[in-house]
Amino acid sequence: MGMEFNPNLLWYVIGYGVFMIILGLVYSKKVSTSDDFILAGKSLGPVVLMGTLLATWVGSGTVTGGPNSIAYSYGLWPAIGYVLPSLIGIIVLFLISSKIRNYGKYTISEILEVKYGKFASMVAAVIIILAYVGIVSYQFKGIGFILHVSTGVSVETGTIIGAVLVIFLATIGGLMSVAPTDAFSAFLILIGLIVAVPLVISVGGGWSEITAAVPSVNLSLIGSLTPLQFLGFYIPVLFLLLGDQNMYQRISASKSDQTTKIGTTGWIIGMLISTPLVAIIAFSARAIFPDIDPGMALIATTLVIPTFIGGLLISAVTAFIVTTGNSYLLSASTNVTYDIYGKYINKNATDKQKLMFTKILIPVLGLIAFVLTTFFPSVLAIQMYSYTVYGAGITPALLAVFIWPSVTKQAGISSMILGVVTTLSWEFMGNPFGINSALISIPVAILALIIVTLTTKNTLKPSSI
């Protein structure tokens, strides 16, 4: 079946976009300090916390990359199983959530500085910016896909429009305005996915017709992926989540430890519902639209189900993508402000100056993210690069802060530098032998952490947490 654009869907996208802008403007009036802008005044309740955690994590990486693209290109079961690394990561964050809140820091770099020193903080800030700008870039492209389906405009033009919307919303209110829109979007996407699944299967001629239309290997446990490809998709997700600054900031923004535990439990439930449903819809799209960009699989199905349901789903998908883009753009800007500007450029900056600098910086990083969309062939490719840069460069050293008190300053810095250098080198070489850079760089980072600690802890007094 070929795609026939449905302009009526655009009204749903516009309507929800206007709603998000109005809500963002309302909550932006509550922002008066950096604490309000970055941590929502530490006022998030359990429902909003659950919603913002889910919406931030289930963005374009899920509905255009991740389980969506894997289901369409490689098979159903590896796409459904894509929820496993997320669940493992959430459980670990659940267990250390009290320690995260007690640190009370704005950025991951500030946490790393306590353990490893100022140089580690600077290295972390650079790594986070490299990764998060990449993540923001494919949120822009996801909106480009949506506008292409709903209006017929080119993906490139839609990407520009998406970039403008994300940058505007991130600038006006920070986390204070992002979190409430996240929560509303989270519930909307869950409802949309649940309603859409049986309708999409029906359009595909029923489950037996759908499975008959795809290669039989795509129904095996790892689909048409090789074992190395399978691990190459799963490992970066786990290591990004374990160290994701957005999640640490949201946990720090909650009202209490009890709120955090309720919110993360709801996050787990949301993941168990959303990921398999996205996978089923995208897998079904392979039978309905056999020749489209894999990133458009779920979005394209909104054209073949009743317009009201399709509009509901595409609005929710748009909201998820926009709020994820907001969050990562805000987070990267925060790093530059607090870890570079506030420490090295203007050490005496007032809170108001830092807040203003962050708001000015958001459009700059947004423009860089847009430029990055032209350098990668697919959403999945950008996603894996971004996740791996972060997972190898930040996560091992960060987790050691909370679970390995004897880790040394030298080990943390070595792990961070070797993790990101190995990732970038492997990517620039074109992933030799078809091996994802995560399978090389993350083990290198972990080994560096262990070996350097063992060789330096007897000669140097470990720094205290």
Coordinates of C-alpha atoms in Angstrom, one line a residue:
M1 CA 0.0 0.0 0.0
G2 CA 1.3 3.5 -0.8
M3 CA 1.0 6.4 1.6
E4 CA -1.8 8.9 0.9
F5 CA -1.4 12.0 3.1
N6 CA -4.2 12.9 5.4
P7 CA -4.2 16.7 5.9
N8 CA -6.9 16.4 8.6
L9 CA -4.3 14.9 10.9
L10 CA -2.5 18.3 10.8
W11 CA -5.3 19.9 12.8
Y12 CA -4.7 17.4 15.6
V13 CA -1.0 18.2 15.6
I14 CA -1.6 21.9 15.5
G15 CA -4.2 21.7 18.2
Y16 CA -2.0 19.8 20.6
G17 CA 0.9 22.0 19.7
V18 CA -1.1 25.1 20.7
F19 CA -2.2 23.4 23.9
M20 CA 1.5 22.7 24.8
I21 CA 2.5 26.2 24.1
I22 CA -0.3 27.7 26.2
L23 CA 0.5 25.3 29.1
G24 CA 4.2 26.1 28.8
L25 CA 3.5 29.8 28.9
V26 CA 1.3 29.4 32.0
Y27 CA 3.9 27.4 33.9
S28 CA 6.7 29.6 32.7
K29 CA 5.3 32.4 34.9
K30 CA 6.3 30.4 37.9
V31 CA 9.9 30.5 37.0
S32 CA 12.0 33.1 38.9
T33 CA 15.2 31.2 39.8
S34 CA 17.5 28.6 38.2
D35 CA 16.2 26.1 40.7
D36 CA 12.7 26.6 39.2
F37 CA 13.9 26.5 35.6
I38 CA 16.1 23.4 36.0
L39 CA 14.5 21.4 38.9
A40 CA 11.0 22.7 38.8
G41 CA 11.5 24.1 42.3
K42 CA 11.8 20.5 43.5
S43 CA 8.0 20.3 43.5
L44 CA 7.2 17.3 41.3
G45 CA 4.5 15.0 42.8
P46 CA 4.4 11.3 42.0
V47 CA 1.9 11.5 39.0
V48 CA 3.8 14.3 37.3
L49 CA 7.1 12.6 38.0
M50 CA 6.0 9.4 36.5
G51 CA 4.7 11.2 33.4
T52 CA 7.8 13.3 32.9
L53 CA 10.1 10.3 33.4
L54 CA 8.1 8.2 30.9
A55 CA 7.7 11.0 28.3
T56 CA 11.3 12.0 28.4
W57 CA 12.6 8.4 27.9
V58 CA 9.9 7.4 25.4
G59 CA 10.6 10.1 22.8
S60 CA 11.6 9.9 19.1
G61 CA 14.1 7.2 20.1
T62 CA 11.1 4.9 20.7
V63 CA 8.5 6.0 18.2
T64 CA 10.8 6.6 15.3
G65 CA 14.0 4.7 16.4
G66 CA 14.5 1.9 18.9
P67 CA 11.6 -0.6 19.0
N68 CA 9.9 1.1 16.1
S69 CA 12.8 0.8 13.6
I70 CA 13.9 -2.6 14.9
A71 CA 10.4 -4.1 14.6
Y72 CA 10.0 -2.8 11.0
S73 CA 13.5 -3.7 9.8
Y74 CA 14.6 -6.7 11.9
G75 CA 11.7 -8.4 13.7
L76 CA 9.0 -8.3 16.4
W77 CA 10.6 -10.0 19.3
P78 CA 13.9 -8.1 19.5
A79 CA 11.8 -4.9 19.3
I80 CA 9.6 -6.1 22.2
G81 CA 12.7 -7.2 24.1
Y82 CA 14.0 -3.6 23.7
V83 CA 12.2 -2.8 26.9
L84 CA 14.5 -5.0 29.0
P85 CA 17.5 -2.7 29.2
S86 CA 15.2 0.1 30.2
L87 CA 13.7 -1.9 33.0
I88 CA 17.1 -2.9 34.3
G89 CA 18.2 0.7 34.3
I90 CA 15.0 2.0 36.0
I91 CA 15.4 -0.6 38.8
V92 CA 19.0 0.5 39.4
L93 CA 18.0 4.1 39.5
F94 CA 15.2 3.2 41.9
L95 CA 17.7 1.6 44.3
I96 CA 20.0 4.6 44.3
S97 CA 17.4 7.3 44.1
S98 CA 17.9 8.5 47.7
K99 CA 21.6 9.0 47.1
I100 CA 20.8 11.0 43.9
R101 CA 18.4 13.3 45.7
N102 CA 20.8 13.8 48.6
Y103 CA 23.5 15.1 46.2
G104 CA 21.2 18.0 45.3
K105 CA 23.2 18.9 42.1
Y106 CA 22.0 20.5 38.9
T107 CA 24.2 18.4 36.6
I108 CA 25.9 15.0 36.4
S109 CA 29.2 16.9 36.0
E110 CA 28.8 18.5 39.4
I111 CA 28.3 15.0 40.9
L112 CA 31.4 13.8 39.2
E113 CA 33.4 16.8 40.4
V114 CA 32.8 15.9 44.0
K115 CA 34.5 12.5 43.5
Y116 CA 37.0 13.1 40.6
G117 CA 37.7 16.8 40.6
K118 CA 37.2 19.8 38.3
F119 CA 38.9 18.3 35.3
A120 CA 36.5 15.4 35.3
S121 CA 33.6 17.9 35.5
M122 CA 34.9 19.6 32.4
V123 CA 35.3 16.3 30.5
A124 CA 31.8 15.2 31.5
A125 CA 30.3 18.5 30.3
V126 CA 31.8 18.1 26.9
I127 CA 30.7 14.4 26.6
I128 CA 27.1 15.3 27.7
I129 CA 26.9 18.1 25.1
L130 CA 28.2 15.7 22.4
A131 CA 25.6 13.1 23.2
Y132 CA 22.6 15.3 24.0
V133 CA 22.9 17.4 20.9
G134 CA 22.7 14.2 18.9
I135 CA 19.6 13.1 20.8
V136 CA 17.9 16.4 20.2
S137 CA 18.7 16.2 16.5
Y138 CA 16.6 13.1 15.9
Q139 CA 13.7 14.6 17.8
F140 CA 13.7 17.3 15.2
K141 CA 13.7 14.6 12.5
G142 CA 10.9 12.7 14.2
I143 CA 8.7 15.8 13.9
G144 CA 9.7 16.1 10.2
F145 CA 8.3 12.6 9.7
I146 CA 5.1 13.5 11.4
L147 CA 4.6 16.7 9.3
H148 CA 5.5 14.8 6.1
V149 CA 2.7 12.2 6.8
S150 CA 0.1 14.7 7.8
T151 CA 0.8 17.5 5.2
G152 CA 3.0 16.0 2.5
V153 CA 5.8 18.6 3.1
S154 CA 9.3 17.3 2.8
V155 CA 10.9 15.7 5.8
E156 CA 13.6 18.4 5.6
T157 CA 11.0 21.2 5.9
G158 CA 9.2 19.4 8.7
T159 CA 12.5 19.0 10.5
I160 CA 13.0 22.8 10.4
I161 CA 9.5 23.4 11.8
G162 CA 10.1 20.8 14.5
A163 CA 13.4 22.4 15.5
V164 CA 11.7 25.8 15.9
L165 CA 8.9 24.4 18.1
V166 CA 11.3 22.4 20.4
I167 CA 13.7 25.3 20.9
F168 CA 10.9 27.7 21.7
L169 CA 9.2 25.5 24.3
A170 CA 12.6 24.7 25.9
T171 CA 13.5 28.3 26.2
I172 CA 10.3 29.7 27.8
G173 CA 9.9 27.7 31.0
G174 CA 12.5 24.9 31.5
L175 CA 11.5 21.9 33.6
M176 CA 8.7 23.9 35.3
S177 CA 6.7 23.9 32.1
V178 CA 8.1 20.7 30.5
A179 CA 7.1 18.4 33.3
P180 CA 3.4 19.1 33.3
T181 CA 3.2 18.7 29.5
D182 CA 5.2 15.5 29.8
A183 CA 2.7 14.1 32.2
F184 CA -0.3 14.9 30.1
S185 CA 1.5 13.5 27.0
A186 CA 2.4 10.3 28.7
F187 CA -1.2 9.4 29.5
L188 CA -2.3 10.4 26.0
I189 CA 0.2 8.2 24.3
L190 CA -0.7 5.2 26.4
I191 CA -4.3 5.6 25.5
G192 CA -3.6 6.2 21.8
L193 CA -1.3 3.1 21.6
I194 CA -3.8 0.8 23.3
V195 CA -6.7 1.9 21.0
A196 CA -4.6 1.9 17.8
V197 CA -3.1 -1.6 18.1
P198 CA -6.2 -3.6 17.2
L199 CA -7.2 -1.2 14.5
V200 CA -3.8 -1.4 12.8
I201 CA -3.8 -5.2 12.9
S202 CA -7.2 -5.2 11.4
V203 CA -6.1 -2.9 8.5
G204 CA -3.2 -5.3 7.9
G205 CA -5.7 -8.1 7.3
G206 CA -5.3 -9.8 10.7
W207 CA -2.3 -11.1 12.5
S208 CA -1.9 -14.2 10.2
E209 CA -1.8 -11.9 7.1
I210 CA 0.7 -9.6 8.7
T211 CA 3.1 -12.4 9.7
A212 CA 2.8 -14.0 6.3
A213 CA 3.8 -10.7 4.6
V214 CA 7.2 -10.5 6.4
P215 CA 10.3 -12.8 6.2
S216 CA 9.9 -15.7 8.6
V217 CA 13.2 -14.9 10.2
N218 CA 11.7 -11.7 11.5
L219 CA 9.6 -13.8 13.9
S220 CA 12.5 -15.5 15.6
L221 CA 13.9 -14.5 19.0
I222 CA 16.4 -12.0 17.7
G223 CA 14.8 -11.6 14.3
S224 CA 17.2 -11.0 11.4
L225 CA 19.8 -9.5 13.7
T226 CA 23.1 -11.2 14.4
P227 CA 24.0 -11.7 18.1
L228 CA 26.5 -8.8 17.9
Q229 CA 23.9 -6.5 16.3
F230 CA 21.4 -7.5 19.0
L231 CA 23.8 -6.6 21.8
G232 CA 24.9 -3.5 19.9
F233 CA 21.3 -2.2 20.1
Y234 CA 20.6 -3.2 23.7
I235 CA 23.7 -2.2 25.5
P236 CA 23.8 1.5 24.6
V237 CA 20.2 1.9 25.9
L238 CA 21.1 0.4 29.3
F239 CA 24.2 2.5 29.7
L240 CA 22.5 5.8 28.6
L241 CA 19.7 5.3 31.1
L242 CA 21.9 4.4 34.0
G243 CA 23.7 7.7 33.7
D244 CA 21.1 9.9 32.0
Q245 CA 21.3 13.4 33.4
N246 CA 17.6 14.1 32.6
M247 CA 16.6 11.2 34.9
Y248 CA 18.9 12.3 37.7
Q249 CA 17.5 15.9 37.4
R250 CA 13.9 14.7 37.5
I251 CA 14.6 12.4 40.5
S252 CA 16.2 15.4 42.2
A253 CA 13.2 17.5 41.4
S254 CA 10.7 15.2 43.2
K255 CA 9.2 16.3 46.5
S256 CA 10.5 13.3 48.5
D257 CA 12.1 9.9 48.4
Q258 CA 8.6 8.3 48.6
T259 CA 7.5 10.4 45.7
T260 CA 10.5 9.2 43.7
K261 CA 9.7 5.5 44.4
I262 CA 6.1 5.9 43.4
G263 CA 7.0 7.8 40.3
T264 CA 9.6 5.3 39.1
T265 CA 7.2 2.4 39.7
G266 CA 4.7 4.1 37.5
W267 CA 7.5 4.6 34.9
I268 CA 8.1 0.9 34.8
I269 CA 4.4 0.2 34.2
G270 CA 4.4 2.7 31.4
M271 CA 7.4 1.1 29.8
L272 CA 5.8 -2.3 30.0
I273 CA 2.8 -1.0 28.1
S274 CA 4.3 1.4 25.6
T275 CA 7.3 -0.5 24.2
P276 CA 5.5 -3.7 23.2
L277 CA 2.6 -1.7 21.6
V278 CA 5.0 0.4 19.6
A279 CA 6.8 -2.7 18.4
I280 CA 3.5 -4.4 17.3
I281 CA 2.3 -1.4 15.4
A282 CA 5.6 -0.9 13.6
F283 CA 5.8 -4.6 12.8
S284 CA 2.3 -4.5 11.4
A285 CA 3.3 -1.4 9.3
R286 CA 5.9 -3.6 7.5
A287 CA 3.0 -5.5 5.9
I288 CA 1.0 -2.4 5.2
F289 CA 3.8 -0.1 4.0
P290 CA 6.7 -2.3 2.8
D291 CA 8.8 0.4 1.3
I292 CA 9.0 3.4 3.7
D293 CA 11.7 4.7 5.9
P294 CA 11.7 2.5 9.0
G295 CA 11.6 5.6 11.2
M296 CA 8.1 6.4 9.8
A297 CA 6.6 3.0 10.5
L298 CA 4.4 3.8 13.5
I299 CA 3.6 7.4 12.3
A300 CA 2.5 6.0 8.8
T301 CA -0.2 3.8 10.4
T302 CA -2.1 6.9 11.5
L303 CA -3.1 7.2 7.8
V304 CA -5.0 3.9 7.7
I305 CA -6.9 4.0 11.0
P306 CA -10.0 6.3 11.7
T307 CA -8.9 9.9 11.6
F308 CA -9.9 10.6 15.2
I309 CA -7.8 7.7 16.6
G310 CA -5.0 8.5 14.1
G311 CA -5.1 12.2 15.2
L312 CA -5.0 11.2 18.9
L313 CA -2.0 9.0 18.3
I314 CA -0.1 11.4 16.1
S315 CA -0.7 14.2 18.6
A316 CA 0.6 12.1 21.4
V317 CA 3.6 11.0 19.4
T318 CA 4.3 14.7 18.5
A319 CA 4.1 15.6 22.2
F320 CA 6.5 12.9 23.3
I321 CA 9.0 13.9 20.7
V322 CA 8.7 17.6 21.5
T323 CA 9.0 17.1 25.3
T324 CA 12.0 14.8 24.9
G325 CA 13.7 17.3 22.7
N326 CA 13.0 20.0 25.2
S327 CA 14.4 18.0 28.0
Y328 CA 17.7 17.1 26.4
L329 CA 18.2 20.6 25.0
L330 CA 17.6 22.1 28.4
S331 CA 19.9 19.6 30.0
A332 CA 22.8 20.2 27.6
S333 CA 22.4 24.0 28.0
T334 CA 22.5 23.6 31.8
N335 CA 25.8 21.8 31.5
V336 CA 27.4 24.6 29.6
T337 CA 26.0 27.2 32.0
Y338 CA 27.0 25.6 35.3
D339 CA 30.1 23.6 34.3
I340 CA 31.8 26.0 31.9
Y341 CA 30.3 29.5 32.0
G342 CA 29.8 29.6 35.8
K343 CA 33.2 28.1 36.7
Y344 CA 35.5 29.4 34.1
I345 CA 34.0 32.4 32.2
N346 CA 32.0 34.3 34.8
K347 CA 32.8 32.9 38.2
N348 CA 30.8 35.7 39.9
A349 CA 27.7 35.2 37.8
T350 CA 24.5 35.8 39.7
D351 CA 21.6 33.3 39.5
K352 CA 19.7 35.7 37.2
Q353 CA 22.8 35.9 34.8
K354 CA 23.0 32.1 34.7
L355 CA 19.3 31.7 34.0
M356 CA 19.6 34.3 31.1
F357 CA 22.7 32.6 29.8
T358 CA 20.9 29.2 29.7
K359 CA 18.0 30.7 27.8
I360 CA 20.3 32.2 25.2
L361 CA 22.3 29.0 24.9
I362 CA 19.3 26.8 24.1
P363 CA 18.8 28.2 20.5
V364 CA 22.5 27.9 19.8
L365 CA 22.7 24.2 20.8
G366 CA 19.4 23.7 19.0
L367 CA 20.9 25.0 15.7
I368 CA 23.9 22.7 16.1
A369 CA 21.5 19.7 16.7
F370 CA 19.7 20.6 13.5
V371 CA 22.9 20.7 11.5
L372 CA 23.7 17.2 12.9
T373 CA 20.6 15.7 11.2
T374 CA 22.3 16.0 7.8
F375 CA 25.2 13.8 8.8
F376 CA 23.5 10.5 9.8
P377 CA 21.5 8.3 7.4
S378 CA 18.8 7.3 9.8
V379 CA 17.2 8.0 13.2
L380 CA 18.5 4.7 14.5
A381 CA 22.1 5.6 13.5
I382 CA 22.0 8.9 15.3
Q383 CA 20.4 7.2 18.3
M384 CA 23.1 4.5 18.7
Y385 CA 25.9 7.1 18.3
S386 CA 24.5 9.4 20.9
Y387 CA 23.7 6.7 23.4
T388 CA 27.1 5.1 23.1
V389 CA 29.1 8.4 23.5
Y390 CA 27.2 9.0 26.8
G391 CA 27.0 5.4 28.0
A392 CA 30.8 4.8 27.6
G393 CA 32.0 8.3 28.6
I394 CA 29.8 9.0 31.6
T395 CA 27.9 6.0 33.0
P396 CA 30.7 3.7 34.4
A397 CA 32.4 6.6 36.2
L398 CA 29.1 7.9 37.5
L399 CA 27.8 4.6 38.8
A400 CA 31.1 4.1 40.6
V401 CA 30.4 7.3 42.6
F402 CA 27.4 5.6 44.2
I403 CA 28.4 1.9 44.4
W404 CA 32.2 1.8 44.6
P405 CA 33.6 4.1 47.3
S406 CA 37.2 3.1 46.7
V407 CA 37.3 4.2 43.0
T408 CA 40.0 6.7 42.5
K409 CA 40.1 10.1 40.8
Q410 CA 42.6 8.9 38.2
A411 CA 40.4 5.9 37.4
G412 CA 37.3 8.0 36.8
I413 CA 39.0 10.4 34.5
S414 CA 40.7 7.6 32.6
S415 CA 37.4 5.8 32.1
M416 CA 35.6 8.9 30.8
I417 CA 38.3 9.9 28.3
L418 CA 39.0 6.3 27.0
G419 CA 35.2 5.7 26.7
V420 CA 34.5 8.6 24.5
V421 CA 37.7 8.5 22.5
T422 CA 37.1 4.8 21.7
T423 CA 33.5 5.5 20.7
L424 CA 34.4 8.4 18.4
S425 CA 37.4 6.5 16.9
W426 CA 35.2 3.4 16.2
E427 CA 32.5 5.5 14.7
F428 CA 34.9 7.4 12.4
M429 CA 36.3 4.1 11.2
G430 CA 32.8 3.1 10.1
N431 CA 32.1 0.5 12.8
P432 CA 34.6 -2.2 11.5
F433 CA 33.3 -5.7 11.0
G434 CA 29.8 -4.4 11.6
I435 CA 30.4 -4.2 15.3
N436 CA 28.5 -1.4 17.2
S437 CA 31.0 0.9 18.9
A438 CA 29.2 0.2 22.3
L439 CA 30.6 -3.3 22.3
I440 CA 34.1 -1.9 22.2
S441 CA 34.0 1.4 24.1
I442 CA 31.9 0.4 27.1
P443 CA 34.1 -2.6 28.1
V444 CA 37.2 -0.4 27.6
A445 CA 35.7 2.3 29.9
I446 CA 34.8 -0.3 32.6
L447 CA 38.2 -2.0 32.4
A448 CA 39.9 1.4 32.7
L449 CA 37.9 2.1 35.8
I450 CA 38.9 -1.2 37.4
I451 CA 42.5 -1.4 36.4
V452 CA 43.4 2.2 37.2
T453 CA 41.7 2.0 40.5
L454 CA 43.6 -1.2 41.5
T455 CA 46.9 0.3 40.4
T456 CA 46.4 3.7 42.2
K457 CA 44.4 3.0 45.3
N458 CA 47.5 1.8 47.3
T459 CA 49.6 4.8 46.5
L460 CA 46.9 7.5 46.6
K461 CA 44.3 8.1 49.3
P462 CA 40.9 7.6 47.8
S463 CA 38.8 10.8 47.7
S464 CA 35.6 10.7 49.9
I465 CA 32.2 10.9 48.4

